PDB file of C-alpha atoms in Angstrom:
ATOM      1  CA  MET A 206     -30.283 -17.750 -64.788  1.00  0.00           C
ATOM      2  CA  ARG A 207     -32.035 -16.028 -67.692  1.00  0.00           C
ATOM      3  CA  ASN A 208     -31.524 -12.630 -66.042  1.00  0.00           C
ATOM      4  CA  LEU A 209     -27.803 -13.325 -65.695  1.00  0.00           C
ATOM      5  CA  LEU A 210     -27.544 -14.273 -69.373  1.00  0.00           C
ATOM      6  CA  ASN A 211     -29.463 -11.161 -70.391  1.00  0.00           C
ATOM      7  CA  PHE A 212     -27.110  -9.026 -68.252  1.00  0.00           C
ATOM      8  CA  LEU A 213     -23.981 -10.585 -69.834  1.00  0.00           C
ATOM      9  CA  ILE A 214     -25.386 -10.150 -73.363  1.00  0.00           C
ATOM     10  CA  LYS A 215     -26.408  -6.569 -72.660  1.00  0.00           C
ATOM     11  CA  TYR A 216     -22.983  -5.510 -71.387  1.00  0.00           C
ATOM     12  CA  ASN A 217     -20.775  -7.893 -73.369  1.00  0.00           C
ATOM     13  CA  TYR A 218     -18.869  -5.001 -74.986  1.00  0.00           C
ATOM     14  CA  TRP A 219     -17.893  -3.663 -71.569  1.00  0.00           C
ATOM     15  CA  PHE A 220     -16.667  -7.062 -70.428  1.00  0.00           C
ATOM     16  CA  LEU A 221     -14.704  -7.467 -73.646  1.00  0.00           C
ATOM     17  CA  PHE A 222     -13.185  -4.009 -73.146  1.00  0.00           C
ATOM     18  CA  LEU A 223     -12.112  -4.803 -69.577  1.00  0.00           C
ATOM     19  CA  LEU A 224     -10.635  -8.141 -70.647  1.00  0.00           C
ATOM     20  CA  LEU A 225      -8.604  -6.502 -73.410  1.00  0.00           C
ATOM     21  CA  GLU A 226      -7.421  -3.762 -71.016  1.00  0.00           C
ATOM     22  CA  VAL A 227      -6.197  -6.340 -68.486  1.00  0.00           C
ATOM     23  CA  ALA A 228      -4.434  -8.313 -71.211  1.00  0.00           C
ATOM     24  CA  SER A 229      -2.756  -5.182 -72.584  1.00  0.00           C
ATOM     25  CA  PHE A 230      -1.476  -4.152 -69.135  1.00  0.00           C
ATOM     26  CA  ILE A 231      -0.134  -7.644 -68.508  1.00  0.00           C
ATOM     27  CA  LEU A 232       1.727  -7.587 -71.807  1.00  0.00           C
ATOM     28  CA  LEU A 233       2.945  -4.035 -71.218  1.00  0.00           C
ATOM     29  CA  PHE A 234       4.430  -4.668 -67.757  1.00  0.00           C
ATOM     30  CA  ARG A 235       5.713  -8.148 -68.537  1.00  0.00           C
ATOM     31  CA  PHE A 236       7.725  -7.408 -71.685  1.00  0.00           C
ATOM     32  CA  ASN A 237       8.863  -3.808 -71.069  1.00  0.00           C
ATOM     33  CA  HIS A 238      11.589  -3.340 -68.443  1.00  0.00           C
ATOM     34  CA  TYR A 239      10.901   0.330 -67.741  1.00  0.00           C
ATOM     35  CA  GLN A 240       7.168  -0.133 -67.158  1.00  0.00           C
ATOM     36  CA  GLN A 241       7.959  -3.249 -65.126  1.00  0.00           C
ATOM     37  CA  SER A 242      10.326  -1.345 -62.828  1.00  0.00           C
ATOM     38  CA  VAL A 243       7.782   1.469 -62.400  1.00  0.00           C
ATOM     39  CA  TYR A 244       5.100  -1.065 -61.502  1.00  0.00           C
ATOM     40  CA  PHE A 245       7.205  -2.874 -58.916  1.00  0.00           C
ATOM     41  CA  THR A 246       8.428   0.397 -57.396  1.00  0.00           C
ATOM     42  CA  SER A 247       4.859   1.669 -57.001  1.00  0.00           C
ATOM     43  CA  ALA A 248       3.608  -1.687 -55.757  1.00  0.00           C
ATOM     44  CA  ASN A 249       6.371  -1.894 -53.187  1.00  0.00           C
ATOM     45  CA  GLY A 250       5.583   1.633 -52.017  1.00  0.00           C
ATOM     46  CA  VAL A 251       1.900   0.835 -51.550  1.00  0.00           C
ATOM     47  CA  ALA A 252       2.691  -2.496 -49.896  1.00  0.00           C
ATOM     48  CA  GLY A 253       5.159  -0.755 -47.584  1.00  0.00           C
ATOM     49  CA  LYS A 254       2.521   1.754 -46.460  1.00  0.00           C
ATOM     50  CA  VAL A 255       0.016  -1.058 -45.871  1.00  0.00           C
ATOM     51  CA  TYR A 256       2.535  -3.069 -43.847  1.00  0.00           C
ATOM     52  CA  GLU A 257       3.536   0.051 -41.897  1.00  0.00           C
ATOM     53  CA  LEU A 258      -0.102   0.757 -40.988  1.00  0.00           C
ATOM     54  CA  SER A 259      -0.705  -2.875 -40.089  1.00  0.00           C
ATOM     55  CA  GLY A 260       2.441  -3.000 -37.974  1.00  0.00           C
ATOM     56  CA  GLY A 261       1.459   0.196 -36.151  1.00  0.00           C
ATOM     57  CA  ILE A 262      -1.970  -1.198 -35.306  1.00  0.00           C
ATOM     58  CA  THR A 263      -0.476  -4.499 -34.130  1.00  0.00           C
ATOM     59  CA  SER A 264       2.135  -2.707 -32.009  1.00  0.00           C
ATOM     60  CA  TYR A 265      -0.556  -0.574 -30.372  1.00  0.00           C
ATOM     61  CA  PHE A 266      -2.515  -3.619 -29.230  1.00  0.00           C
ATOM     62  CA  HIS A 267       0.694  -5.159 -27.836  1.00  0.00           C
ATOM     63  CA  LEU A 268       1.669  -2.088 -25.784  1.00  0.00           C
ATOM     64  CA  LYS A 269       0.241  -3.533 -22.552  1.00  0.00           C
ATOM     65  CA  THR A 270       2.309  -6.709 -22.920  1.00  0.00           C
ATOM     66  CA  VAL A 271       5.433  -4.716 -23.746  1.00  0.00           C
ATOM     67  CA  ASN A 272       4.868  -2.455 -20.731  1.00  0.00           C
ATOM     68  CA  GLU A 273       4.507  -5.466 -18.423  1.00  0.00           C
ATOM     69  CA  ASP A 274       7.716  -6.976 -19.795  1.00  0.00           C
ATOM     70  CA  LEU A 275       9.568  -3.700 -19.192  1.00  0.00           C
ATOM     71  CA  LEU A 276       8.218  -3.516 -15.640  1.00  0.00           C
ATOM     72  CA  ASP A 277       9.378  -7.069 -14.922  1.00  0.00           C
ATOM     73  CA  ARG A 278      12.792  -6.280 -16.378  1.00  0.00           C
ATOM     74  CA  ASN A 279      13.089  -3.106 -14.311  1.00  0.00           C
ATOM     75  CA  MET A 280      12.164  -4.974 -11.135  1.00  0.00           C
ATOM     76  CA  TRP A 281      14.731  -7.668 -11.900  1.00  0.00           C
ATOM     77  CA  LEU A 282      17.436  -5.055 -12.461  1.00  0.00           C
ATOM     78  CA  GLU A 283      16.572  -3.276  -9.202  1.00  0.00           C
ATOM     79  CA  GLN A 284      16.809  -6.576  -7.331  1.00  0.00           C
ATOM     80  CA  ARG A 285      20.150  -7.359  -8.925  1.00  0.00           C
ATOM     81  CA  LEU A 286      21.563  -3.890  -8.237  1.00  0.00           C
ATOM     82  CA  SER A 287      20.529  -3.925  -4.581  1.00  0.00           C
ATOM     83  CA  PHE A 288      21.846  -7.442  -4.073  1.00  0.00           C
ATOM     84  CA  LEU A 289      25.212  -6.776  -5.708  1.00  0.00           C
ATOM     85  CA  GLU A 290      25.684  -3.532  -3.798  1.00  0.00           C
ATOM     86  CA  ASN A 291      25.193  -5.434  -0.531  1.00  0.00           C
ATOM     87  CA  VAL A 292      27.666  -8.099  -1.643  1.00  0.00           C
ATOM     88  CA  LEU A 293      30.241  -5.440  -2.486  1.00  0.00           C
ATOM     89  CA  LYS A 294      29.843  -3.869   0.944  1.00  0.00           C
ATOM     90  CA  GLU A 295      30.104  -7.199   2.755  1.00  0.00           C
ATOM     91  CA  LYS A 296      33.195  -8.321   0.876  1.00  0.00           C
ATOM     92  CA  GLY A 297      34.871  -4.911   0.833  1.00  0.00           C
ATOM     93  CA  LEU A 298      35.196  -5.019  -2.947  1.00  0.00           C
ATOM     94  CA  ASP A 299      35.211  -2.081  -5.310  1.00  0.00           C
ATOM     95  CA  SER A 300      32.974  -1.684  -8.337  1.00  0.00           C
ATOM     96  CA  ALA A 301      35.816  -2.642 -10.701  1.00  0.00           C
ATOM     97  CA  ARG A 302      35.368  -6.277  -9.639  1.00  0.00           C
ATOM     98  CA  LEU A 303      31.607  -6.266 -10.028  1.00  0.00           C
ATOM     99  CA  TYR A 304      31.549  -8.026 -13.396  1.00  0.00           C
ATOM    100  CA  SER A 305      34.000 -10.718 -12.283  1.00  0.00           C
ATOM    101  CA  MET A 306      31.506 -12.078  -9.753  1.00  0.00           C
ATOM    102  CA  GLU A 307      29.469 -15.155 -10.420  1.00  0.00           C
ATOM    103  CA  ARG A 308      25.861 -14.653 -11.443  1.00  0.00           C
ATOM    104  CA  LEU A 309      23.887 -14.224  -8.212  1.00  0.00           C
ATOM    105  CA  ALA A 310      20.094 -14.453  -7.867  1.00  0.00           C
ATOM    106  CA  PRO A 311      18.244 -12.269  -5.331  1.00  0.00           C
ATOM    107  CA  THR A 312      16.379 -14.280  -2.703  1.00  0.00           C
ATOM    108  CA  GLU A 313      15.235 -11.485  -0.383  1.00  0.00           C
ATOM    109  CA  TYR A 314      11.716 -11.055  -1.774  1.00  0.00           C
ATOM    110  CA  GLN A 315       9.047 -12.314  -4.159  1.00  0.00           C
ATOM    111  CA  VAL A 316       7.279 -10.154  -6.737  1.00  0.00           C
ATOM    112  CA  PHE A 317       3.600 -10.444  -7.703  1.00  0.00           C
ATOM    113  CA  LYS A 318       1.939  -8.819 -10.721  1.00  0.00           C
ATOM    114  CA  ALA A 319      -1.148  -6.640 -10.293  1.00  0.00           C
ATOM    115  CA  ASN A 320      -3.162  -4.009 -12.165  1.00  0.00           C
ATOM    116  CA  VAL A 321      -4.612  -0.752 -10.844  1.00  0.00           C
ATOM    117  CA  ILE A 322      -8.404  -0.731 -11.237  1.00  0.00           C
ATOM    118  CA  LYS A 323      -9.177   2.361  -9.122  1.00  0.00           C
ATOM    119  CA  ASN A 324      -7.060   5.371  -8.215  1.00  0.00           C
ATOM    120  CA  SER A 325      -7.450   8.896  -6.818  1.00  0.00           C
ATOM    121  CA  LEU A 326      -5.175  11.949  -6.615  1.00  0.00           C
ATOM    122  CA  ASN A 327      -7.149  14.887  -5.240  1.00  0.00           C
ATOM    123  CA  LYS A 328      -8.043  13.726  -1.728  1.00  0.00           C
ATOM    124  CA  ALA A 329      -6.187  14.111   1.568  1.00  0.00           C
ATOM    125  CA  ASP A 330      -6.202  10.316   1.907  1.00  0.00           C
ATOM    126  CA  ASN A 331      -6.007   8.696  -1.502  1.00  0.00           C
ATOM    127  CA  TYR A 332      -6.324   4.955  -2.028  1.00  0.00           C
ATOM    128  CA  ILE A 333      -5.533   2.556  -4.855  1.00  0.00           C
ATOM    129  CA  THR A 334      -7.385  -0.676  -5.619  1.00  0.00           C
ATOM    130  CA  LEU A 335      -5.589  -3.626  -7.230  1.00  0.00           C
ATOM    131  CA  ASP A 336      -7.107  -6.615  -9.026  1.00  0.00           C
ATOM    132  CA  ARG A 337      -5.179  -9.179  -6.945  1.00  0.00           C
ATOM    133  CA  GLY A 338      -5.833 -10.410  -3.412  1.00  0.00           C
ATOM    134  CA  THR A 339      -5.133 -13.180  -0.930  1.00  0.00           C
ATOM    135  CA  THR A 340      -5.898 -15.858  -3.516  1.00  0.00           C
ATOM    136  CA  GLU A 341      -2.842 -14.690  -5.477  1.00  0.00           C
ATOM    137  CA  GLY A 342      -0.661 -14.419  -2.356  1.00  0.00           C
ATOM    138  CA  ILE A 343      -1.136 -10.712  -1.574  1.00  0.00           C
ATOM    139  CA  ARG A 344      -1.396  -9.735   2.087  1.00  0.00           C
ATOM    140  CA  PRO A 345      -1.365  -6.500   4.115  1.00  0.00           C
ATOM    141  CA  GLU A 346       1.902  -4.590   4.628  1.00  0.00           C
ATOM    142  CA  MET A 347       3.466  -5.666   1.355  1.00  0.00           C
ATOM    143  CA  GLY A 348       5.212  -2.977  -0.664  1.00  0.00           C
ATOM    144  CA  VAL A 349       3.849  -1.818  -4.038  1.00  0.00           C
ATOM    145  CA  VAL A 350       6.028  -0.374  -6.818  1.00  0.00           C
ATOM    146  CA  ASP A 351       5.774   0.409 -10.517  1.00  0.00           C
ATOM    147  CA  ALA A 352       8.450   0.663 -13.197  1.00  0.00           C
ATOM    148  CA  ASN A 353       9.565   4.064 -11.881  1.00  0.00           C
ATOM    149  CA  GLY A 354       9.589   3.633  -8.115  1.00  0.00           C
ATOM    150  CA  VAL A 355       7.628   3.288  -4.868  1.00  0.00           C
ATOM    151  CA  VAL A 356       3.815   3.412  -5.063  1.00  0.00           C
ATOM    152  CA  GLY A 357       2.686   2.527  -1.537  1.00  0.00           C
ATOM    153  CA  ILE A 358       1.849  -0.272   0.912  1.00  0.00           C
ATOM    154  CA  VAL A 359      -0.967  -2.842   0.858  1.00  0.00           C
ATOM    155  CA  TYR A 360      -3.495  -1.895   3.540  1.00  0.00           C
ATOM    156  CA  LYS A 361      -6.361  -4.389   3.305  1.00  0.00           C
ATOM    157  CA  THR A 362      -7.074  -7.449   1.176  1.00  0.00           C
ATOM    158  CA  SER A 363      -9.964  -9.637   0.066  1.00  0.00           C
ATOM    159  CA  PRO A 364      -9.735 -12.889  -1.898  1.00  0.00           C
ATOM    160  CA  HIS A 365      -9.431 -11.094  -5.245  1.00  0.00           C
ATOM    161  CA  TYR A 366      -8.683  -7.409  -4.497  1.00  0.00           C
ATOM    162  CA  SER A 367      -6.262  -5.273  -2.492  1.00  0.00           C
ATOM    163  CA  LEU A 368      -6.502  -1.753  -1.098  1.00  0.00           C
ATOM    164  CA  VAL A 369      -3.240   0.195  -1.158  1.00  0.00           C
ATOM    165  CA  ILE A 370      -2.182   3.254   0.842  1.00  0.00           C
ATOM    166  CA  PRO A 371      -0.089   5.180  -1.710  1.00  0.00           C
ATOM    167  CA  LEU A 372       2.537   7.832  -1.018  1.00  0.00           C
ATOM    168  CA  LEU A 373      -0.282  10.331  -1.640  1.00  0.00           C
ATOM    169  CA  ASN A 374      -1.943   9.583   1.684  1.00  0.00           C
ATOM    170  CA  SER A 375      -1.524  11.310   5.057  1.00  0.00           C
ATOM    171  CA  LYS A 376      -1.070   7.892   6.716  1.00  0.00           C
ATOM    172  CA  SER A 377       1.891   7.012   4.491  1.00  0.00           C
ATOM    173  CA  SER A 378       5.385   7.265   5.987  1.00  0.00           C
ATOM    174  CA  ILE A 379       8.232   5.598   4.062  1.00  0.00           C
ATOM    175  CA  SER A 380      11.741   5.353   5.513  1.00  0.00           C
ATOM    176  CA  SER A 381      14.022   6.829   2.849  1.00  0.00           C
ATOM    177  CA  LYS A 382      17.584   8.004   2.389  1.00  0.00           C
ATOM    178  CA  ILE A 383      19.768   9.834  -0.108  1.00  0.00           C
ATOM    179  CA  VAL A 384      21.969   7.604  -2.268  1.00  0.00           C
ATOM    180  CA  GLY A 385      25.541   7.621  -0.964  1.00  0.00           C
ATOM    181  CA  SER A 386      24.471   8.487   2.562  1.00  0.00           C
ATOM    182  CA  ASP A 387      23.454   6.338   5.526  1.00  0.00           C
ATOM    183  CA  TYR A 388      21.333   9.113   7.034  1.00  0.00           C
ATOM    184  CA  PHE A 389      17.632   8.563   6.625  1.00  0.00           C
ATOM    185  CA  GLY A 390      14.319  10.323   7.154  1.00  0.00           C
ATOM    186  CA  TYR A 391      10.610   9.718   6.572  1.00  0.00           C
ATOM    187  CA  LEU A 392       8.798  10.538   3.360  1.00  0.00           C
ATOM    188  CA  LYS A 393       5.442  12.265   3.891  1.00  0.00           C
ATOM    189  CA  TRP A 394       2.939  13.823   1.490  1.00  0.00           C
ATOM    190  CA  GLU A 395       1.532  17.184   2.566  1.00  0.00           C
ATOM    191  CA  GLY A 396      -1.369  17.248   0.103  1.00  0.00           C
ATOM    192  CA  GLY A 397      -1.631  19.362  -3.025  1.00  0.00           C
ATOM    193  CA  ASP A 398       0.638  18.523  -5.964  1.00  0.00           C
ATOM    194  CA  SER A 399       0.798  14.762  -6.568  1.00  0.00           C
ATOM    195  CA  ARG A 400       4.315  15.095  -7.982  1.00  0.00           C
ATOM    196  CA  PHE A 401       5.975  16.083  -4.697  1.00  0.00           C
ATOM    197  CA  ALA A 402       6.386  14.812  -1.131  1.00  0.00           C
ATOM    198  CA  TYR A 403       8.718  15.779   1.725  1.00  0.00           C
ATOM    199  CA  LEU A 404      11.594  13.939   3.373  1.00  0.00           C
ATOM    200  CA  LYS A 405      11.510  14.830   7.063  1.00  0.00           C
ATOM    201  CA  ASP A 406      13.854  14.367  10.045  1.00  0.00           C
ATOM    202  CA  LEU A 407      17.033  14.270   7.964  1.00  0.00           C
ATOM    203  CA  PRO A 408      19.890  15.253  10.348  1.00  0.00           C
ATOM    204  CA  ARG A 409      21.451  18.693   9.961  1.00  0.00           C
ATOM    205  CA  HIS A 410      24.907  17.215   9.439  1.00  0.00           C
ATOM    206  CA  ALA A 411      23.790  15.040   6.518  1.00  0.00           C
ATOM    207  CA  GLU A 412      25.363  16.045   3.197  1.00  0.00           C
ATOM    208  CA  PHE A 413      23.380  16.208  -0.024  1.00  0.00           C
ATOM    209  CA  ASN A 414      22.815  18.265  -3.184  1.00  0.00           C
ATOM    210  CA  LEU A 415      19.802  19.275  -5.215  1.00  0.00           C
ATOM    211  CA  GLY A 416      19.075  16.578  -7.756  1.00  0.00           C
ATOM    212  CA  ASP A 417      20.383  13.750  -5.549  1.00  0.00           C
ATOM    213  CA  THR A 418      18.513  10.458  -5.762  1.00  0.00           C
ATOM    214  CA  VAL A 419      16.297   9.336  -2.872  1.00  0.00           C
ATOM    215  CA  VAL A 420      15.668   5.615  -2.314  1.00  0.00           C
ATOM    216  CA  THR A 421      14.130   3.396   0.346  1.00  0.00           C
ATOM    217  CA  SER A 422      16.437   2.919   3.335  1.00  0.00           C
ATOM    218  CA  GLY A 423      15.682  -0.742   3.996  1.00  0.00           C
ATOM    219  CA  TYR A 424      14.967   0.031   7.677  1.00  0.00           C
ATOM    220  CA  SER A 425      11.515  -1.504   7.575  1.00  0.00           C
ATOM    221  CA  THR A 426       9.836  -4.838   6.954  1.00  0.00           C
ATOM    222  CA  VAL A 427       8.131  -3.556   3.798  1.00  0.00           C
ATOM    223  CA  PHE A 428      10.643  -2.338   1.222  1.00  0.00           C
ATOM    224  CA  PRO A 429      14.157  -3.596   0.580  1.00  0.00           C
ATOM    225  CA  GLU A 430      16.954  -1.054   0.421  1.00  0.00           C
ATOM    226  CA  GLY A 431      17.475   0.918  -2.773  1.00  0.00           C
ATOM    227  CA  VAL A 432      14.003   1.123  -4.375  1.00  0.00           C
ATOM    228  CA  MET A 433      13.644   4.424  -6.239  1.00  0.00           C
ATOM    229  CA  VAL A 434      11.591   7.137  -4.519  1.00  0.00           C
ATOM    230  CA  GLY A 435      12.514  10.381  -6.297  1.00  0.00           C
ATOM    231  CA  THR A 436      15.030  13.237  -6.444  1.00  0.00           C
ATOM    232  CA  VAL A 437      15.768  16.218  -4.211  1.00  0.00           C
ATOM    233  CA  ASP A 438      13.975  19.237  -5.687  1.00  0.00           C
ATOM    234  CA  ASP A 439      14.323  21.819  -2.890  1.00  0.00           C
ATOM    235  CA  MET A 440      15.366  22.130   0.749  1.00  0.00           C
ATOM    236  CA  SER A 441      14.493  24.071   3.886  1.00  0.00           C
ATOM    237  CA  ASP A 442      14.776  23.775   7.670  1.00  0.00           C
ATOM    238  CA  SER A 443      12.276  21.837   9.731  1.00  0.00           C
ATOM    239  CA  HIS A 444       9.919  23.710  12.030  1.00  0.00           C
ATOM    240  CA  ASP A 445      12.148  23.112  15.065  1.00  0.00           C
ATOM    241  CA  GLY A 446      15.326  23.922  13.136  1.00  0.00           C
ATOM    242  CA  LEU A 447      16.982  20.658  14.200  1.00  0.00           C
ATOM    243  CA  SER A 448      16.719  18.825  10.894  1.00  0.00           C
ATOM    244  CA  TYR A 449      16.256  19.352   7.152  1.00  0.00           C
ATOM    245  CA  LEU A 450      12.969  19.309   5.285  1.00  0.00           C
ATOM    246  CA  LEU A 451      13.603  18.212   1.702  1.00  0.00           C
ATOM    247  CA  LYS A 452      11.087  18.600  -1.116  1.00  0.00           C
ATOM    248  CA  ILE A 453      11.218  15.403  -3.183  1.00  0.00           C
ATOM    249  CA  LYS A 454      10.058  15.099  -6.767  1.00  0.00           C
ATOM    250  CA  LEU A 455       8.484  11.649  -6.856  1.00  0.00           C
ATOM    251  CA  ALA A 456       9.664   9.175  -9.486  1.00  0.00           C
ATOM    252  CA  THR A 457       6.202   7.606  -9.760  1.00  0.00           C
ATOM    253  CA  ASP A 458       3.616   9.395 -11.884  1.00  0.00           C
ATOM    254  CA  PHE A 459       0.441   8.588  -9.947  1.00  0.00           C
ATOM    255  CA  GLY A 460      -1.733   9.974 -12.728  1.00  0.00           C
ATOM    256  CA  LYS A 461      -0.597   7.198 -15.067  1.00  0.00           C
ATOM    257  CA  LEU A 462      -0.535   4.145 -12.805  1.00  0.00           C
ATOM    258  CA  SER A 463      -1.533   0.957 -14.577  1.00  0.00           C
ATOM    259  CA  ASN A 464       0.675  -2.071 -14.011  1.00  0.00           C
ATOM    260  CA  VAL A 465       2.321  -2.487 -10.601  1.00  0.00           C
ATOM    261  CA  ARG A 466       4.276  -5.095  -8.675  1.00  0.00           C
ATOM    262  CA  VAL A 467       3.705  -6.179  -5.074  1.00  0.00           C
ATOM    263  CA  ILE A 468       6.805  -7.067  -3.047  1.00  0.00           C
ATOM    264  CA  SER A 469       6.826  -9.791  -0.399  1.00  0.00           C
ATOM    265  CA  ARG A 470       9.956  -9.721   1.756  1.00  0.00           C
ATOM    266  CA  THR A 471      11.317 -13.029   3.000  1.00  0.00           C
ATOM    267  CA  GLY A 472      11.184 -13.177   6.796  1.00  0.00           C
ATOM    268  CA  GLN A 473       8.824 -10.200   7.105  1.00  0.00           C
ATOM    269  CA  ALA A 474       6.443 -11.979   9.518  1.00  0.00           C
ATOM    270  CA  GLU A 475       9.300 -13.200  11.715  1.00  0.00           C
ATOM    271  CA  GLN A 476      10.866  -9.735  11.936  1.00  0.00           C
ATOM    272  CA  LYS A 477       7.551  -8.071  12.826  1.00  0.00           C
ATOM    273  CA  ALA A 478       6.828 -10.667  15.512  1.00  0.00           C
ATOM    274  CA  LEU A 479      10.234 -10.112  17.085  1.00  0.00           C
ATOM    275  CA  GLU A 480       9.897  -6.333  17.007  1.00  0.00           C
ATOM    276  CA  ALA A 481       6.421  -6.568  18.557  1.00  0.00           C
ATOM    277  CA  LYS A 482       7.850  -8.585  21.485  1.00  0.00           C
ATOM    278  CA  GLY A 483      10.511  -5.937  22.004  1.00  0.00           C
ATOM    279  CA  GLU A 484       7.839  -3.235  22.349  1.00  0.00           C
ATOM    280  CA  GLU A 485       5.883  -5.142  25.030  1.00  0.00           C
TER     281      GLU A 485
END
């Protein structure tokens, strides 16, 4: 206590000076309009910069949540688009009457959230590991997509993890078609650049243009019709000359995979069982 008193006595002139300075500034900015406006303008500028920095930091830490929300929204829109297109075809309606329909909810498949915890790009047979398994309802032969398009198919599962065969795997073969056409082929990756795959066995009489959109055909138990695959980047003839070989620029960027969704089609098990009996 004595040391504190000695310190205050020793520097009392400095404390008195600081007190008078504070009082003078208070009086200056309180009773002079010009100085008051300058003070508030400067204070608001500094506060604005602080809030901007704080908001940027907060937004950064919420990017994962925002990305998941966008992925869910994109999946919902894809479901709605596919469902409404099928309704239009069945009822013979044109797109002008689309918005007069009642709100319809897709019931063809369920969607499960998952995160990529392991990925590879530079192998002949790449695999992806997800942090969800049978405990969360994931099972083999379910489709996997991200916000941009098709990722692959679930290959094996454990209680808490899943192994996925992506498009970038020699075993992958996805039935796909060009939007606006009922002709379909099979999407295969030939190795090399992870941005491209090839649509094979497309009939010679099929019509298409460079830049056309390629989607899943729906002719399988895995993916519903209309899930984005990519766009036509180049074309050539197949080795036998009986069909087209289209170079497809994939919609999914496999180098940036993070959040994905696993699709479970309603009636998948029943369809596979029936098809297996037909092959006996």
